[in-house]
mmCIF file with all atom_site columns, C-alpha atoms in Angstrom:
data_model
loop_
_atom_site.group_PDB
_atom_site.id
_atom_site.type_symbol
_atom_site.label_atom_id
_atom_site.label_alt_id
_atom_site.label_comp_id
_atom_site.label_asym_id
_atom_site.label_entity_id
_atom_site.label_seq_id
_atom_site.pdbx_PDB_ins_code
_atom_site.Cartn_x
_atom_site.Cartn_y
_atom_site.Cartn_z
_atom_site.occupancy
_atom_site.B_iso_or_equiv
_atom_site.pdbx_formal_charge
_atom_site.auth_seq_id
_atom_site.auth_comp_id
_atom_site.auth_asym_id
_atom_site.auth_atom_id
_atom_site.pdbx_PDB_model_num
ATOM 1   C CA . PRO A 1 1   ? -4.223  4.706   0.200   1.00 57.00 ? 200 PRO A CA 1
ATOM 2   C CA . GLY A 1 2   ? -7.528  4.097   -1.562  1.00 67.00 ? 201 GLY A CA 1
ATOM 3   C CA . ALA A 1 3   ? -10.667 2.785   0.122   1.00 71.00 ? 202 ALA A CA 1
ATOM 4   C CA . SER A 1 4   ? -10.126 -0.657  -1.426  1.00 82.00 ? 203 SER A CA 1
ATOM 5   C CA . GLY A 1 5   ? -6.564  -0.885  -0.070  1.00 88.00 ? 204 GLY A CA 1
ATOM 6   C CA . GLY A 1 6   ? -5.118  -1.540  3.337   1.00 91.00 ? 205 GLY A CA 1
ATOM 7   C CA . ILE A 1 7   ? -2.602  -0.619  6.007   1.00 91.00 ? 206 ILE A CA 1
ATOM 8   C CA . ALA A 1 8   ? 0.254   -2.979  6.874   1.00 91.00 ? 207 ALA A CA 1
ATOM 9   C CA . TRP A 1 9   ? 3.073   -2.838  9.404   1.00 91.00 ? 208 TRP A CA 1
ATOM 10  C CA . PHE A 1 10  ? 5.653   -4.914  11.227  1.00 90.00 ? 209 PHE A CA 1
ATOM 11  C CA . ASP A 1 11  ? 5.510   -5.109  15.010  1.00 85.00 ? 210 ASP A CA 1
ATOM 12  C CA . SER A 1 12  ? 8.506   -4.801  17.339  1.00 82.00 ? 211 SER A CA 1
ATOM 13  C CA . VAL A 1 13  ? 9.522   -8.434  16.800  1.00 85.00 ? 212 VAL A CA 1
ATOM 14  C CA . GLY A 1 14  ? 9.135   -8.289  13.023  1.00 87.00 ? 213 GLY A CA 1
ATOM 15  C CA . VAL A 1 15  ? 5.730   -9.941  12.659  1.00 90.00 ? 214 VAL A CA 1
ATOM 16  C CA . ALA A 1 16  ? 3.644   -8.567  9.787   1.00 92.00 ? 215 ALA A CA 1
ATOM 17  C CA . HIS A 1 17  ? 0.114   -7.285  10.379  1.00 91.00 ? 216 HIS A CA 1
ATOM 18  C CA . ALA A 1 18  ? -2.416  -5.822  7.954   1.00 93.00 ? 217 ALA A CA 1
ATOM 19  C CA . VAL A 1 19  ? -5.949  -4.480  7.989   1.00 93.00 ? 218 VAL A CA 1
ATOM 20  C CA . LYS A 1 20  ? -8.312  -3.375  5.259   1.00 93.00 ? 219 LYS A CA 1
ATOM 21  C CA . MET A 1 21  ? -8.330  0.415   4.923   1.00 90.00 ? 220 MET A CA 1
ATOM 22  C CA . PRO A 1 22  ? -10.431 1.759   7.793   1.00 89.00 ? 221 PRO A CA 1
ATOM 23  C CA . VAL A 1 23  ? -13.618 3.539   6.725   1.00 87.00 ? 222 VAL A CA 1
ATOM 24  C CA . THR A 1 24  ? -13.450 6.752   8.741   1.00 88.00 ? 223 THR A CA 1
ATOM 25  C CA . ASP A 1 25  ? -10.702 9.193   9.655   1.00 88.00 ? 224 ASP A CA 1
ATOM 26  C CA . ARG A 1 26  ? -11.134 8.237   13.324  1.00 91.00 ? 225 ARG A CA 1
ATOM 27  C CA . ASP A 1 27  ? -10.775 4.556   12.448  1.00 91.00 ? 226 ASP A CA 1
ATOM 28  C CA . ILE A 1 28  ? -7.520  5.299   10.602  1.00 90.00 ? 227 ILE A CA 1
ATOM 29  C CA . LEU A 1 29  ? -6.233  7.210   13.611  1.00 90.00 ? 228 LEU A CA 1
ATOM 30  C CA . ASN A 1 30  ? -7.241  4.320   15.896  1.00 91.00 ? 229 ASN A CA 1
ATOM 31  C CA . VAL A 1 31  ? -5.059  1.970   13.822  1.00 90.00 ? 230 VAL A CA 1
ATOM 32  C CA . LEU A 1 32  ? -2.080  4.333   13.649  1.00 90.00 ? 231 LEU A CA 1
ATOM 33  C CA . GLN A 1 33  ? -1.942  5.678   17.229  1.00 89.00 ? 232 GLN A CA 1
ATOM 34  C CA . PRO A 1 34  ? -0.845  2.379   18.811  1.00 88.00 ? 233 PRO A CA 1
ATOM 35  C CA . LEU A 1 35  ? 1.813   2.037   16.109  1.00 85.00 ? 234 LEU A CA 1
ATOM 36  C CA . ALA A 1 36  ? 3.171   5.463   16.993  1.00 84.00 ? 235 ALA A CA 1
ATOM 37  C CA . ARG A 1 37  ? 3.478   4.380   20.625  1.00 81.00 ? 236 ARG A CA 1
ATOM 38  C CA . GLY A 1 38  ? 5.250   1.204   19.535  1.00 71.00 ? 237 GLY A CA 1
ATOM 39  C CA . THR A 1 39  ? 8.207   0.814   17.255  1.00 65.00 ? 238 THR A CA 1
ATOM 40  C CA . CYS A 1 40  ? 6.836   2.096   13.959  1.00 68.00 ? 239 CYS A CA 1
ATOM 41  C CA . SER A 1 41  ? 9.869   3.971   12.698  1.00 68.00 ? 240 SER A CA 1
ATOM 42  C CA . SER A 1 42  ? 8.484   5.051   9.340   1.00 77.00 ? 241 SER A CA 1
ATOM 43  C CA . ALA A 1 43  ? 5.791   4.516   6.734   1.00 84.00 ? 242 ALA A CA 1
ATOM 44  C CA . ALA A 1 44  ? 5.503   4.508   2.959   1.00 82.00 ? 243 ALA A CA 1
ATOM 45  C CA . LEU A 1 45  ? 2.489   5.665   0.986   1.00 80.00 ? 244 LEU A CA 1
ATOM 46  C CA . GLU A 1 46  ? 1.985   4.582   -2.586  1.00 82.00 ? 245 GLU A CA 1
ATOM 47  C CA . LYS A 1 47  ? 2.112   7.662   -4.778  1.00 74.00 ? 246 LYS A CA 1
ATOM 48  C CA . VAL A 1 48  ? -0.552  7.202   -7.428  1.00 67.00 ? 247 VAL A CA 1
ATOM 49  C CA . SER A 1 49  ? -2.646  9.462   -9.580  1.00 57.00 ? 248 SER A CA 1
ATOM 50  C CA . ALA A 1 50  ? -6.271  9.844   -8.579  1.00 50.00 ? 249 ALA A CA 1
ATOM 51  C CA . SER A 1 51  ? -7.253  10.642  -12.139 1.00 47.00 ? 250 SER A CA 1
ATOM 52  C CA . GLN A 1 52  ? -5.765  7.794   -14.130 1.00 50.00 ? 251 GLN A CA 1
ATOM 53  C CA . GLY A 1 53  ? -5.839  4.058   -14.059 1.00 54.00 ? 252 GLY A CA 1
ATOM 54  C CA . ARG A 1 54  ? -6.378  1.153   -16.403 1.00 52.00 ? 253 ARG A CA 1
ATOM 55  C CA . ASN A 1 55  ? -9.534  -0.561  -17.500 1.00 49.00 ? 254 ASN A CA 1
ATOM 56  C CA . PRO A 1 56  ? -9.648  -4.376  -17.386 1.00 48.00 ? 255 PRO A CA 1
ATOM 57  C CA . ASP A 1 57  ? -8.650  -4.393  -21.070 1.00 48.00 ? 256 ASP A CA 1
ATOM 58  C CA . GLY A 1 58  ? -5.519  -2.363  -20.246 1.00 49.00 ? 257 GLY A CA 1
ATOM 59  C CA . SER A 1 59  ? -6.739  0.875   -21.806 1.00 48.00 ? 258 SER A CA 1
ATOM 60  C CA . MET A 1 60  ? -6.413  4.113   -19.845 1.00 49.00 ? 259 MET A CA 1
ATOM 61  C CA . ARG A 1 61  ? -9.407  5.278   -17.844 1.00 54.00 ? 260 ARG A CA 1
ATOM 62  C CA . ILE A 1 62  ? -10.034 8.662   -16.350 1.00 55.00 ? 261 ILE A CA 1
ATOM 63  C CA . GLN A 1 63  ? -11.870 8.763   -13.030 1.00 61.00 ? 262 GLN A CA 1
ATOM 64  C CA . GLY A 1 64  ? -14.775 11.058  -12.505 1.00 75.00 ? 263 GLY A CA 1
ATOM 65  C CA . VAL A 1 65  ? -14.398 14.185  -10.427 1.00 77.00 ? 264 VAL A CA 1
ATOM 66  C CA . ALA A 1 66  ? -16.238 12.700  -7.431  1.00 77.00 ? 265 ALA A CA 1
ATOM 67  C CA . SER A 1 67  ? -14.134 9.531   -7.254  1.00 71.00 ? 266 SER A CA 1
ATOM 68  C CA . ALA A 1 68  ? -10.890 11.460  -7.761  1.00 75.00 ? 267 ALA A CA 1
ATOM 69  C CA . PHE A 1 69  ? -11.918 13.838  -4.977  1.00 73.00 ? 268 PHE A CA 1
ATOM 70  C CA . LYS A 1 70  ? -12.789 10.935  -2.659  1.00 72.00 ? 269 LYS A CA 1
ATOM 71  C CA . PHE A 1 71  ? -9.417  9.307   -3.365  1.00 71.00 ? 270 PHE A CA 1
ATOM 72  C CA . GLY A 1 72  ? -7.618  12.584  -2.664  1.00 73.00 ? 271 GLY A CA 1
ATOM 73  C CA . MET A 1 73  ? -9.511  13.038  0.591   1.00 75.00 ? 272 MET A CA 1
ATOM 74  C CA . GLY A 1 74  ? -8.524  9.548   1.733   1.00 77.00 ? 273 GLY A CA 1
ATOM 75  C CA . TYR A 1 75  ? -4.897  10.082  0.763   1.00 81.00 ? 274 TYR A CA 1
ATOM 76  C CA . GLY A 1 76  ? -4.784  13.440  2.535   1.00 84.00 ? 275 GLY A CA 1
ATOM 77  C CA . GLY A 1 77  ? -6.477  11.988  5.600   1.00 85.00 ? 276 GLY A CA 1
ATOM 78  C CA . LEU A 1 78  ? -3.916  9.215   5.809   1.00 87.00 ? 277 LEU A CA 1
ATOM 79  C CA . ARG A 1 79  ? -1.046  11.712  5.463   1.00 88.00 ? 278 ARG A CA 1
ATOM 80  C CA . MET A 1 80  ? -2.556  13.851  8.222   1.00 90.00 ? 279 MET A CA 1
ATOM 81  C CA . ALA A 1 81  ? -3.043  10.841  10.508  1.00 89.00 ? 280 ALA A CA 1
ATOM 82  C CA . LEU A 1 82  ? 0.611   9.838   10.039  1.00 90.00 ? 281 LEU A CA 1
ATOM 83  C CA . THR A 1 83  ? 1.648   13.419  10.750  1.00 89.00 ? 282 THR A CA 1
ATOM 84  C CA . ALA A 1 84  ? -0.551  13.621  13.862  1.00 89.00 ? 283 ALA A CA 1
ATOM 85  C CA . CYS A 1 85  ? 0.937   10.351  15.126  1.00 88.00 ? 284 CYS A CA 1
ATOM 86  C CA . GLU A 1 86  ? 4.448   11.663  14.400  1.00 88.00 ? 285 GLU A CA 1
ATOM 87  C CA . ILE A 1 87  ? 5.206   8.709   12.135  1.00 88.00 ? 286 ILE A CA 1
ATOM 88  C CA . PRO A 1 88  ? 7.699   9.754   9.439   1.00 88.00 ? 287 PRO A CA 1
ATOM 89  C CA . PHE A 1 89  ? 6.547   8.805   5.962   1.00 88.00 ? 288 PHE A CA 1
ATOM 90  C CA . ASP A 1 90  ? 7.577   9.029   2.354   1.00 88.00 ? 289 ASP A CA 1
ATOM 91  C CA . ASP A 1 91  ? 5.794   8.537   -0.948  1.00 89.00 ? 290 ASP A CA 1
ATOM 92  C CA . VAL A 1 92  ? 6.882   5.650   -3.151  1.00 90.00 ? 291 VAL A CA 1
ATOM 93  C CA . MET A 1 93  ? 6.035   5.250   -6.808  1.00 91.00 ? 292 MET A CA 1
ATOM 94  C CA . PRO A 1 94  ? 4.347   1.925   -7.651  1.00 92.00 ? 293 PRO A CA 1
ATOM 95  C CA . LYS A 1 95  ? 7.057   1.026   -10.182 1.00 93.00 ? 294 LYS A CA 1
ATOM 96  C CA . LYS A 1 96  ? 9.714   1.287   -7.486  1.00 94.00 ? 295 LYS A CA 1
ATOM 97  C CA . TRP A 1 97  ? 8.232   -1.146  -4.967  1.00 95.00 ? 296 TRP A CA 1
ATOM 98  C CA . GLN A 1 98  ? 6.760   -3.416  -7.643  1.00 96.00 ? 297 GLN A CA 1
ATOM 99  C CA . ALA A 1 99  ? 10.189  -3.812  -9.269  1.00 96.00 ? 298 ALA A CA 1
ATOM 100 C CA . GLU A 1 100 ? 11.568  -5.102  -5.952  1.00 95.00 ? 299 GLU A CA 1
ATOM 101 C CA . PHE A 1 101 ? 9.227   -8.101  -6.223  1.00 97.00 ? 300 PHE A CA 1
ATOM 102 C CA . GLY A 1 102 ? 9.208   -8.580  -10.008 1.00 95.00 ? 301 GLY A CA 1
ATOM 103 C CA . LEU A 1 103 ? 5.645   -7.312  -10.230 1.00 96.00 ? 302 LEU A CA 1
ATOM 104 C CA . LEU A 1 104 ? 5.834   -4.742  -13.003 1.00 94.00 ? 303 LEU A CA 1
ATOM 105 C CA . ARG A 1 105 ? 3.086   -5.139  -15.599 1.00 88.00 ? 304 ARG A CA 1
ATOM 106 C CA . LEU A 1 106 ? 3.929   -8.119  -17.810 1.00 83.00 ? 305 LEU A CA 1
ATOM 107 C CA . SER A 1 107 ? 2.283   -6.713  -20.919 1.00 90.00 ? 306 SER A CA 1
ATOM 108 C CA . LYS A 1 108 ? -0.349  -4.234  -22.002 1.00 88.00 ? 307 LYS A CA 1
ATOM 109 C CA . ALA A 1 109 ? -2.662  -7.214  -22.418 1.00 92.00 ? 308 ALA A CA 1
ATOM 110 C CA . GLU A 1 110 ? -2.459  -8.085  -18.709 1.00 92.00 ? 309 GLU A CA 1
ATOM 111 C CA . THR A 1 111 ? -5.725  -7.185  -17.003 1.00 92.00 ? 310 THR A CA 1
ATOM 112 C CA . ILE A 1 112 ? -6.010  -5.438  -13.648 1.00 91.00 ? 311 ILE A CA 1
ATOM 113 C CA . THR A 1 113 ? -7.398  -8.659  -12.155 1.00 93.00 ? 312 THR A CA 1
ATOM 114 C CA . GLU A 1 114 ? -4.441  -10.673 -13.440 1.00 95.00 ? 313 GLU A CA 1
ATOM 115 C CA . LYS A 1 115 ? -2.022  -8.104  -12.033 1.00 94.00 ? 314 LYS A CA 1
ATOM 116 C CA . LYS A 1 116 ? -3.800  -8.004  -8.660  1.00 95.00 ? 315 LYS A CA 1
ATOM 117 C CA . ASN A 1 117 ? -3.708  -11.800 -8.527  1.00 97.00 ? 316 ASN A CA 1
ATOM 118 C CA . ARG A 1 118 ? 0.078   -11.750 -9.082  1.00 97.00 ? 317 ARG A CA 1
ATOM 119 C CA . HIS A 1 119 ? 0.438   -9.238  -6.248  1.00 97.00 ? 318 HIS A CA 1
ATOM 120 C CA . LYS A 1 120 ? -1.736  -11.390 -3.984  1.00 98.00 ? 319 LYS A CA 1
ATOM 121 C CA . ALA A 1 121 ? 0.290   -14.516 -4.862  1.00 98.00 ? 320 ALA A CA 1
ATOM 122 C CA . LYS A 1 122 ? 3.568   -12.730 -4.045  1.00 98.00 ? 321 LYS A CA 1
ATOM 123 C CA . ALA A 1 123 ? 2.172   -11.530 -0.707  1.00 98.00 ? 322 ALA A CA 1
ATOM 124 C CA . GLN A 1 124 ? 1.014   -15.099 0.046   1.00 98.00 ? 323 GLN A CA 1
ATOM 125 C CA . GLN A 1 125 ? 4.529   -16.334 -0.739  1.00 98.00 ? 324 GLN A CA 1
ATOM 126 C CA . LEU A 1 126 ? 6.171   -13.770 1.563   1.00 98.00 ? 325 LEU A CA 1
ATOM 127 C CA . PHE A 1 127 ? 3.587   -13.942 4.359   1.00 97.00 ? 326 PHE A CA 1
ATOM 128 C CA . PRO A 1 128 ? 2.365   -17.575 4.474   1.00 97.00 ? 327 PRO A CA 1
ATOM 129 C CA . LEU A 1 129 ? 0.883   -17.249 7.977   1.00 96.00 ? 328 LEU A CA 1
ATOM 130 C CA . LEU A 1 130 ? -1.455  -14.398 7.001   1.00 96.00 ? 329 LEU A CA 1
ATOM 131 C CA . THR A 1 131 ? -4.749  -14.628 5.156   1.00 97.00 ? 330 THR A CA 1
ATOM 132 C CA . ILE A 1 132 ? -4.047  -12.421 2.152   1.00 97.00 ? 331 ILE A CA 1
ATOM 133 C CA . THR A 1 133 ? -6.807  -10.512 0.377   1.00 96.00 ? 332 THR A CA 1
ATOM 134 C CA . HIS A 1 134 ? -6.578  -8.128  -2.549  1.00 95.00 ? 333 HIS A CA 1
ATOM 135 C CA . ALA A 1 135 ? -7.266  -5.307  -0.063  1.00 93.00 ? 334 ALA A CA 1
ATOM 136 C CA . ILE A 1 136 ? -4.101  -5.895  1.957   1.00 94.00 ? 335 ILE A CA 1
ATOM 137 C CA . ALA A 1 137 ? -1.713  -7.507  -0.554  1.00 96.00 ? 336 ALA A CA 1
ATOM 138 C CA . ASP A 1 138 ? -0.190  -4.270  -1.866  1.00 95.00 ? 337 ASP A CA 1
ATOM 139 C CA . ALA A 1 139 ? 0.000   -2.757  1.627   1.00 94.00 ? 338 ALA A CA 1
ATOM 140 C CA . LEU A 1 140 ? 1.990   -5.767  2.840   1.00 96.00 ? 339 LEU A CA 1
ATOM 141 C CA . LEU A 1 141 ? 4.298   -5.628  -0.163  1.00 97.00 ? 340 LEU A CA 1
ATOM 142 C CA . ILE A 1 142 ? 4.922   -1.905  0.323   1.00 94.00 ? 341 ILE A CA 1
ATOM 143 C CA . ALA A 1 143 ? 5.622   -2.509  4.033   1.00 93.00 ? 342 ALA A CA 1
ATOM 144 C CA . GLU A 1 144 ? 8.063   -5.282  3.104   1.00 95.00 ? 343 GLU A CA 1
ATOM 145 C CA . TRP A 1 145 ? 9.695   -3.008  0.498   1.00 95.00 ? 344 TRP A CA 1
ATOM 146 C CA . LEU A 1 146 ? 10.187  -0.359  3.196   1.00 92.00 ? 345 LEU A CA 1
ATOM 147 C CA . ARG A 1 147 ? 11.479  -2.929  5.721   1.00 92.00 ? 346 ARG A CA 1
ATOM 148 C CA . ARG A 1 148 ? 14.070  -4.167  3.223   1.00 94.00 ? 347 ARG A CA 1
ATOM 149 C CA . ARG A 1 149 ? 15.073  -0.611  2.403   1.00 90.00 ? 348 ARG A CA 1
ATOM 150 C CA . GLU A 1 150 ? 15.522  0.235   6.082   1.00 88.00 ? 349 GLU A CA 1
ATOM 151 C CA . LEU A 1 151 ? 17.577  -2.930  6.590   1.00 88.00 ? 350 LEU A CA 1
ATOM 152 C CA . GLY A 1 152 ? 19.693  -2.114  3.531   1.00 87.00 ? 351 GLY A CA 1
ATOM 153 C CA . LYS A 1 153 ? 18.455  -5.149  1.609   1.00 69.00 ? 352 LYS A CA 1
ATOM 154 C CA . ALA A 1 154 ? 16.398  -3.459  -1.105  1.00 61.00 ? 353 ALA A CA 1
ATOM 155 C CA . SER A 1 155 ? 17.533  -4.247  -4.632  1.00 63.00 ? 354 SER A CA 1
ATOM 156 C CA . ASP A 1 156 ? 16.544  -0.827  -5.997  1.00 52.00 ? 355 ASP A CA 1
ATOM 157 C CA . ASP A 1 157 ? 18.762  1.366   -3.804  1.00 47.00 ? 356 ASP A CA 1
#
């Protein structure tokens, strides 16, 4: 749900769509409202910590107060927009959906860029008709994880 992420969904005939995370709360609502009127049965939000992450060398980094606050605001805004649109949602831990696609961190030496490139490559494999960017790759994979779970095809259930 961060500003550098995206929103992805499947339409009523199963076609995947994705957009870069909208900038404003109103823009987020404008993306979600039509989905609520359609066949969006549920949503999944990646449950991540706003205060921790990894540096390119794999070491832990702690975000500053301002960036953690901004992340939290975006996450809360997205939760509120889903609630306002009456779209049921659940939080999913990154390890859960990443395991579905064999995308858990390979080693402590793997950089963030290398990991993001693996995620992008997997999204390109699963969605060959879409132009995949780093911004939407994880959103598409989470949407696919949820779709498989709802269809009873997830390997981690």
